[in-house]
Coordinates of C-alpha atoms in Angstrom, one line a residue:
Chain A
M1 CA 57.1 109.3 2.7
I2 CA 54.2 106.9 3.4
S3 CA 55.2 103.4 4.7
N4 CA 53.1 100.3 4.9
Y5 CA 51.7 101.4 8.2
N6 CA 50.2 104.9 8.0
S7 CA 49.4 107.0 11.1
I8 CA 46.0 108.7 11.1
I9 CA 44.4 110.8 13.7
A10 CA 41.3 108.7 14.5
G11 CA 39.8 111.1 17.1
T12 CA 40.5 114.4 18.8
G13 CA 39.4 116.0 22.0
A14 CA 39.9 119.2 24.0
A15 CA 39.2 120.5 27.4
V16 CA 39.5 124.0 28.9
P17 CA 38.5 125.2 32.4
D18 CA 35.2 127.1 32.8
Q19 CA 36.7 130.1 34.5
V20 CA 37.3 132.9 32.0
I21 CA 39.8 135.7 32.7
T22 CA 39.2 138.7 30.4
N23 CA 41.7 141.4 29.7
Q24 CA 39.5 143.7 31.8
D25 CA 40.0 141.3 34.7
L26 CA 43.8 141.6 34.2
E27 CA 43.5 145.4 34.2
K28 CA 42.6 145.0 37.9
I29 CA 45.7 142.9 38.7
V30 CA 48.5 144.6 36.8
E31 CA 49.0 147.8 35.0
T32 CA 47.8 146.9 31.5
N33 CA 44.8 147.5 29.3
D34 CA 42.6 145.6 26.9
Q35 CA 43.7 147.7 23.8
W36 CA 47.4 147.1 24.5
I37 CA 46.9 143.3 25.0
V38 CA 44.7 142.9 21.9
S39 CA 46.9 144.9 19.6
R40 CA 50.2 143.2 20.7
T41 CA 48.9 139.7 21.0
G42 CA 45.4 139.2 19.7
I43 CA 44.3 137.7 23.1
R44 CA 41.0 138.8 24.6
E45 CA 40.5 136.2 27.2
R46 CA 42.0 133.0 28.6
R47 CA 40.9 130.2 30.9
K48 CA 42.1 129.4 34.4
L49 CA 41.8 126.1 36.1
E50 CA 40.1 126.1 39.5
E51 CA 42.0 125.4 42.7
G52 CA 42.2 121.7 43.6
L53 CA 42.3 120.5 40.0
S54 CA 45.4 119.9 38.0
S55 CA 46.9 118.9 34.7
V56 CA 45.6 115.3 34.7
D57 CA 42.0 116.6 35.1
L58 CA 42.2 118.4 31.8
S59 CA 44.1 115.6 30.1
E60 CA 41.5 113.1 31.1
R61 CA 38.6 115.1 29.7
A62 CA 40.4 115.7 26.4
S63 CA 41.6 112.1 26.2
R64 CA 38.1 110.6 26.8
E65 CA 36.7 112.7 24.1
A66 CA 39.4 111.7 21.6
L67 CA 39.0 108.0 22.4
Q68 CA 35.2 108.2 22.2
R69 CA 35.4 110.0 18.8
A70 CA 37.9 107.4 17.6
G71 CA 35.7 104.6 18.8
V72 CA 38.6 103.2 20.8
D73 CA 38.2 101.8 24.3
P74 CA 40.9 103.0 26.8
S75 CA 42.0 99.4 27.3
E76 CA 43.0 99.3 23.7
V77 CA 45.6 102.1 24.0
D78 CA 49.2 100.8 23.5
M79 CA 51.0 104.0 24.6
I80 CA 50.3 107.3 26.2
I81 CA 52.5 110.3 25.5
V82 CA 51.7 113.6 27.4
A83 CA 53.5 116.7 26.2
T84 CA 53.6 119.2 29.1
I85 CA 55.8 121.6 31.0
T86 CA 53.3 121.7 33.9
P87 CA 52.8 118.1 34.9
D88 CA 51.0 117.4 38.3
Y89 CA 54.3 116.4 39.9
P90 CA 58.0 116.4 39.0
T91 CA 57.6 112.7 39.3
P92 CA 55.7 110.4 38.6
S93 CA 54.8 111.5 35.1
A94 CA 51.6 113.2 34.0
S95 CA 51.1 110.3 31.5
C96 CA 51.1 107.7 34.3
L97 CA 48.5 109.6 36.2
L98 CA 46.4 109.8 33.0
Q99 CA 46.9 106.1 32.4
A100 CA 45.5 105.3 35.8
R101 CA 42.5 107.6 35.3
L102 CA 41.7 106.1 31.9
Q103 CA 42.4 102.5 33.1
S104 CA 44.5 102.0 30.0
L105 CA 46.3 99.2 31.8
K106 CA 48.3 97.7 29.0
A107 CA 49.6 101.1 27.8
G108 CA 53.2 102.3 28.4
A109 CA 53.3 106.0 29.5
M110 CA 55.8 108.8 29.2
D111 CA 55.9 112.5 29.3
L112 CA 57.7 114.7 26.7
S113 CA 59.2 118.1 27.4
A114 CA 59.6 120.3 24.4
G115 CA 57.9 123.5 25.5
C116 CA 55.2 124.8 23.2
T117 CA 56.4 122.3 20.5
G118 CA 55.6 119.4 22.8
F119 CA 52.5 118.2 20.9
I120 CA 54.4 118.1 17.6
Y121 CA 57.3 116.2 19.1
A122 CA 54.9 113.8 20.9
L123 CA 52.9 113.2 17.7
T124 CA 56.1 112.5 15.8
V125 CA 57.3 110.0 18.5
A126 CA 53.9 108.3 18.4
H127 CA 54.1 108.2 14.6
Q128 CA 57.4 106.2 14.8
F129 CA 55.7 103.5 17.0
I130 CA 52.8 103.2 14.5
R131 CA 54.9 103.3 11.4
S132 CA 57.3 100.7 12.7
G133 CA 54.3 98.4 13.2
V134 CA 54.9 98.1 16.9
Y135 CA 51.7 99.8 18.1
S136 CA 48.2 100.4 16.8
N137 CA 46.8 103.1 19.1
V138 CA 48.9 105.8 20.7
L139 CA 47.2 108.5 22.7
V140 CA 48.9 111.9 22.4
V141 CA 48.1 114.7 24.7
G142 CA 49.2 118.3 25.1
A143 CA 48.1 119.6 28.5
E144 CA 49.1 122.7 30.5
V145 CA 48.1 124.6 33.6
L146 CA 50.2 127.6 32.9
S147 CA 48.3 129.7 35.4
R148 CA 50.3 127.9 38.1
V149 CA 53.6 129.0 36.7
T150 CA 52.5 132.5 35.6
D151 CA 53.9 135.5 37.5
W152 CA 50.8 137.5 38.1
E153 CA 53.0 140.5 38.9
D154 CA 54.7 140.5 35.5
R155 CA 52.5 142.4 33.1
S156 CA 54.7 141.4 30.1
T157 CA 53.9 137.7 30.5
C158 CA 50.8 137.2 32.7
V159 CA 48.5 138.5 29.9
L160 CA 49.8 135.7 27.5
F161 CA 49.1 132.4 29.1
G162 CA 46.1 130.1 29.7
D163 CA 45.2 126.6 30.8
G164 CA 43.9 123.8 28.5
A165 CA 44.4 120.4 27.0
G166 CA 44.0 118.8 23.7
A167 CA 44.3 115.1 22.7
A168 CA 44.6 113.0 19.6
L169 CA 44.4 109.3 19.1
L170 CA 47.0 108.3 16.5
Q171 CA 46.1 105.0 14.9
R172 CA 47.6 102.6 12.4
S173 CA 45.8 102.6 9.1
S174 CA 46.4 100.9 5.7
E175 CA 44.6 103.7 3.9
D176 CA 46.7 106.1 1.9
K177 CA 46.5 109.1 4.3
G178 CA 47.8 110.3 7.6
I179 CA 51.2 111.7 8.5
I180 CA 53.2 112.4 5.4
N181 CA 56.2 114.3 6.8
F182 CA 57.6 115.8 10.0
S183 CA 60.4 118.1 11.1
L184 CA 61.8 118.4 14.6
K185 CA 64.4 121.0 15.4
S186 CA 66.1 122.6 18.4
D187 CA 68.6 125.3 19.4
G188 CA 69.5 125.0 23.1
R189 CA 71.6 128.2 22.8
G190 CA 68.3 130.0 23.2
A191 CA 67.5 128.3 26.5
E192 CA 67.4 131.5 28.5
L193 CA 65.0 133.2 26.2
L194 CA 62.0 131.3 27.6
I195 CA 62.6 129.6 30.9
I196 CA 61.2 128.7 34.3
P197 CA 64.5 128.9 36.3
G198 CA 63.4 127.3 39.6
G199 CA 62.2 123.9 40.7
G200 CA 64.8 121.8 38.8
S201 CA 68.3 120.7 39.9
A202 CA 69.8 124.1 39.1
H203 CA 67.6 126.0 41.5
P204 CA 65.6 123.7 43.6
A205 CA 62.8 125.2 45.7
S206 CA 64.1 127.2 48.5
Q207 CA 63.2 130.4 50.3
A208 CA 65.6 132.2 48.0
S209 CA 64.1 130.7 44.9
L210 CA 60.6 131.8 46.1
D211 CA 61.8 135.3 47.0
N212 CA 63.5 135.7 43.6
R213 CA 60.3 134.4 41.8
L214 CA 62.3 131.7 40.0
H215 CA 59.3 129.4 39.7
Y216 CA 57.5 131.5 37.1
I217 CA 57.9 131.7 33.3
R218 CA 60.3 134.3 32.1
M219 CA 60.4 135.3 28.5
N220 CA 62.3 137.7 26.2
G221 CA 59.2 138.5 24.1
N222 CA 60.9 140.4 21.2
E223 CA 63.6 137.7 20.7
I224 CA 61.0 134.9 20.8
F225 CA 58.8 136.8 18.4
K226 CA 61.7 137.2 16.0
F227 CA 62.7 133.6 16.3
A228 CA 59.1 132.4 15.7
V229 CA 58.3 134.5 12.6
G230 CA 61.5 133.2 11.1
I231 CA 61.2 129.5 11.7
V232 CA 57.5 128.9 11.0
E233 CA 57.8 129.6 7.3
E234 CA 61.1 127.7 7.1
T235 CA 59.4 124.7 8.8
I236 CA 56.4 124.8 6.4
Y237 CA 58.8 124.7 3.4
E238 CA 60.7 121.8 5.0
L239 CA 57.5 119.8 5.3
I240 CA 56.2 120.5 1.8
E241 CA 59.1 120.8 -0.5
P242 CA 60.1 117.1 -0.5
E243 CA 56.5 116.3 -1.5
G244 CA 56.7 118.8 -4.4
L245 CA 54.0 120.9 -2.8
K246 CA 53.5 124.7 -2.6
P247 CA 52.0 126.6 0.4
A248 CA 48.9 127.3 -1.7
D249 CA 48.4 123.6 -2.1
L250 CA 47.7 123.2 1.6
D251 CA 44.1 123.5 3.0
L252 CA 45.0 124.3 6.6
F253 CA 47.8 125.7 8.6
I254 CA 47.5 125.0 12.3
L255 CA 50.1 127.1 13.9
H256 CA 51.0 127.3 17.6
Q257 CA 48.9 130.0 19.1
A258 CA 51.5 132.2 20.9
N259 CA 50.7 135.5 19.3
L260 CA 48.2 136.5 16.6
R261 CA 50.9 138.8 15.2
I262 CA 53.1 135.7 14.4
I263 CA 50.2 134.0 12.6
D264 CA 49.4 137.2 10.7
H265 CA 53.0 137.7 9.7
V266 CA 53.3 134.2 8.3
R267 CA 49.9 134.3 6.5
K268 CA 50.7 137.7 4.8
H269 CA 54.2 136.5 3.9
L270 CA 52.8 133.4 2.2
K271 CA 50.0 135.5 0.7
L272 CA 47.3 133.1 1.8
P273 CA 43.7 133.7 3.0
S274 CA 43.0 133.9 6.7
E275 CA 40.5 131.0 6.5
K276 CA 43.5 128.7 6.2
F277 CA 44.9 129.8 9.5
P278 CA 42.6 128.9 12.4
V279 CA 42.9 131.2 15.4
N280 CA 41.8 130.5 19.0
I281 CA 44.3 132.6 20.8
D282 CA 41.7 135.3 21.2
R283 CA 39.7 133.0 23.5
F284 CA 42.3 130.8 25.1
G285 CA 45.6 132.7 25.1
N286 CA 48.8 130.7 24.8
T287 CA 48.3 127.2 26.3
S288 CA 51.7 126.0 25.2
S289 CA 51.6 122.3 24.1
A290 CA 47.8 122.4 24.1
T291 CA 47.2 125.1 21.5
I292 CA 47.7 122.9 18.4
P293 CA 45.6 119.9 19.5
I294 CA 42.8 122.3 20.8
A295 CA 42.8 124.2 17.4
L296 CA 42.9 120.9 15.5
H297 CA 39.9 119.6 17.5
E298 CA 38.0 122.8 16.9
E299 CA 38.6 122.5 13.1
V300 CA 37.4 118.9 13.2
I301 CA 34.2 119.7 15.2
A302 CA 33.4 122.6 12.9
G303 CA 33.7 120.4 9.9
R304 CA 36.5 122.5 8.4
L305 CA 38.8 119.6 8.0
K306 CA 37.6 117.4 5.3
E307 CA 38.7 114.0 4.1
G308 CA 41.7 114.4 1.8
D309 CA 42.7 117.9 3.1
L310 CA 46.3 118.7 3.4
V311 CA 47.1 120.2 6.8
A312 CA 50.4 121.5 8.3
M313 CA 50.8 121.9 12.0
V314 CA 53.7 124.0 13.2
G315 CA 54.9 124.5 16.8
F316 CA 57.7 126.6 18.4
G317 CA 58.8 127.4 21.9
A318 CA 61.0 127.0 24.8
G319 CA 64.2 125.1 24.3
L320 CA 64.4 126.6 21.8
T321 CA 62.4 123.9 20.0
W322 CA 60.4 124.0 16.8
G323 CA 58.9 121.5 14.4
G324 CA 56.0 120.6 12.2
I325 CA 53.9 117.8 10.8
L326 CA 52.3 117.5 7.4
M327 CA 49.3 115.2 7.0
R328 CA 46.6 114.2 4.7
W329 CA 43.3 114.1 6.6
Chain B
M1 CA 65.5 151.9 -6.9
S2 CA 67.2 154.1 -4.2
V3 CA 67.6 153.0 -0.6
E4 CA 65.1 155.7 0.4
A5 CA 62.4 154.4 -2.0
K6 CA 63.0 150.8 -0.9
V7 CA 62.9 151.6 2.8
K8 CA 59.7 153.6 2.3
G9 CA 58.2 150.8 0.3
I10 CA 59.0 148.3 3.1
V11 CA 57.7 150.5 5.8
A12 CA 54.5 151.2 3.9
D13 CA 54.0 147.5 3.2
Q14 CA 54.8 146.3 6.8
L15 CA 52.8 148.9 8.6
E16 CA 50.0 149.3 6.1
V17 CA 50.4 153.1 5.6
A18 CA 50.2 155.1 2.4
I19 CA 53.7 155.5 0.9
D20 CA 53.1 159.2 0.2
K21 CA 52.5 159.8 3.9
L22 CA 56.1 158.8 4.6
S23 CA 59.1 161.2 4.7
A24 CA 62.5 161.1 6.2
E25 CA 61.1 162.9 9.2
T26 CA 58.3 160.4 9.9
T27 CA 59.0 158.6 13.2
F28 CA 57.8 155.1 14.2
E29 CA 55.6 156.8 16.7
D30 CA 53.9 158.9 14.0
I31 CA 52.8 155.7 12.3
D32 CA 51.9 153.8 15.5
A33 CA 54.7 151.2 15.1
D34 CA 55.1 149.2 18.3
S35 CA 58.0 147.1 19.3
L36 CA 56.8 144.0 17.4
D37 CA 56.2 146.1 14.3
V38 CA 59.9 147.2 14.6
V39 CA 61.0 143.6 14.9
E40 CA 59.0 142.8 11.7
L41 CA 60.4 145.8 9.9
V42 CA 64.0 144.9 10.8
M43 CA 63.4 141.4 9.5
A44 CA 62.0 142.8 6.2
L45 CA 65.0 145.2 5.9
E46 CA 67.5 142.3 6.6
E47 CA 65.9 140.3 3.8
E48 CA 65.7 143.2 1.3
F49 CA 69.3 144.4 1.9
D50 CA 70.9 141.1 2.8
L51 CA 72.0 142.4 6.2
E52 CA 72.2 141.3 9.8
I53 CA 70.9 144.0 12.0
S54 CA 71.6 143.7 15.8
D55 CA 69.3 145.1 18.4
Q56 CA 72.0 147.5 19.7
E57 CA 72.4 149.0 16.3
I58 CA 68.8 150.0 16.0
E59 CA 68.4 151.3 19.5
N60 CA 68.7 154.9 18.3
V61 CA 66.8 154.5 15.1
N62 CA 63.5 156.3 15.5
S63 CA 62.6 157.7 12.1
I64 CA 62.5 156.7 8.4
G65 CA 65.5 159.0 7.9
D66 CA 67.5 157.2 10.6
V67 CA 66.7 153.8 8.9
I68 CA 67.9 155.2 5.5
K69 CA 71.1 156.5 7.0
Y70 CA 71.7 153.2 8.8
I71 CA 71.2 151.1 5.6
E72 CA 73.3 153.5 3.5
S73 CA 76.2 153.1 6.0
K74 CA 75.9 149.3 5.6
V75 CA 75.5 148.7 1.9

C-alpha cells in the first residue's frame, strides 16, 4: 500500500574489512576442509576486522558511502537506526557512536536487535517514520563484527561467519515507488536454536561464563536450516500476494546470505533463474544483519537494479525472527 | 502412483540423481546425501504425503527402502 509519503532508498553503501580468511586458512585452525565447507555452505572466504577496530568503524564507512551516493549531508539525517548483535558496547548504542562519527547532530539514534533479520526490521521501522511524514531522511545500517563472538574452536560454526556492514539512506519521496509492503515475524520459542548465552543479565561475564565459552554464538544448524527454507518462501508470498503479484513478476530476490543451500532451495522451488538471486556468501560468509544491505549495494553498483524493478528482500535468524520488504526501485 | 514411485521421484528430484539408479537398497551415502540434503528430503516428503516427520523418527532411516517403509507405516 503506497501512502502520500513514499520511502525510497536514495543511496547505499557497504564496508568490509581487508583481511580475507579463506577456507584453507581455517583448515589450519580447526579440523575442516574446503570441500566440506563449500558443499555445505557455499562459503569460500570471509572477512575479519583487524584488532583495534570495531563495529562503528565499518558502520561509518558504509554510512558515508550511502549518504554520499544519496547526495545527503550527514547533518540532514533525522534518525539513525543500526541493526546489530555486535555493537561496540552493551551501552551506549552503536547508533550513538555512529551519530557522533558522522556529526549527524540533529538525528535521533537507536539500535535494533533482531539477529540476522535486523536490517529488514530496521528498514521497516525507518519506513514508518517516513510514511507518517515525521522524517525525511533515515539512515539504516546493518553492521556486524561476528569474528569477535565466533568460537574459533567450534568447527560447525566458525566457518560460517564474517564481518561487514551495509547502509541505506531511506528518504521521503512523492514519486510512485519505494517500499510497497513489509512483513515482520518472530517465534521466541526457538530462542535457544541460535544464541550467544553469555554477556547479558542471564549469564553476565564471569570466570565461569568464560570457561564455559558462553560468549560465543551457538547454533543448531539443521534446525535453523529447516526453519529458514520454510519461511523464506512463505514470506515472499506474504509480500507479493496482496499486490496480486507472482514470484516470476519480481526482478530480484535479495535473501539473507546464511547458506547458499537455502538460497538454492528457494530458487529451485520457485523455479526461477539464478540471476534473480544475488549471492555474495562465497566471498563474505554470513555477516548477519549486514548481508542484505551489502548485497543490495553490490546490485546497485553493478547496475543490476534498474528503475522500476521489483525487489524482495528477505531475512531470517536468531530470535527466531524473519521478515521481508517488497519495493519498487 | 505407489509410495515407492513417489519416494524415488522425490529423492531423484531433490538430489539430482537418475531415477533408474535408485532402488530400495540405495542408501543416502550411496547418493552422497549430506545432513542438509536429508533435511530438504524430509521437507519434500512432508509436503508430498502431508506428514510431520520428527528428527527422532528418521534417525534410523538410511536407505530408500527405509523411507518407503516409514511412509507406508504413516499413510
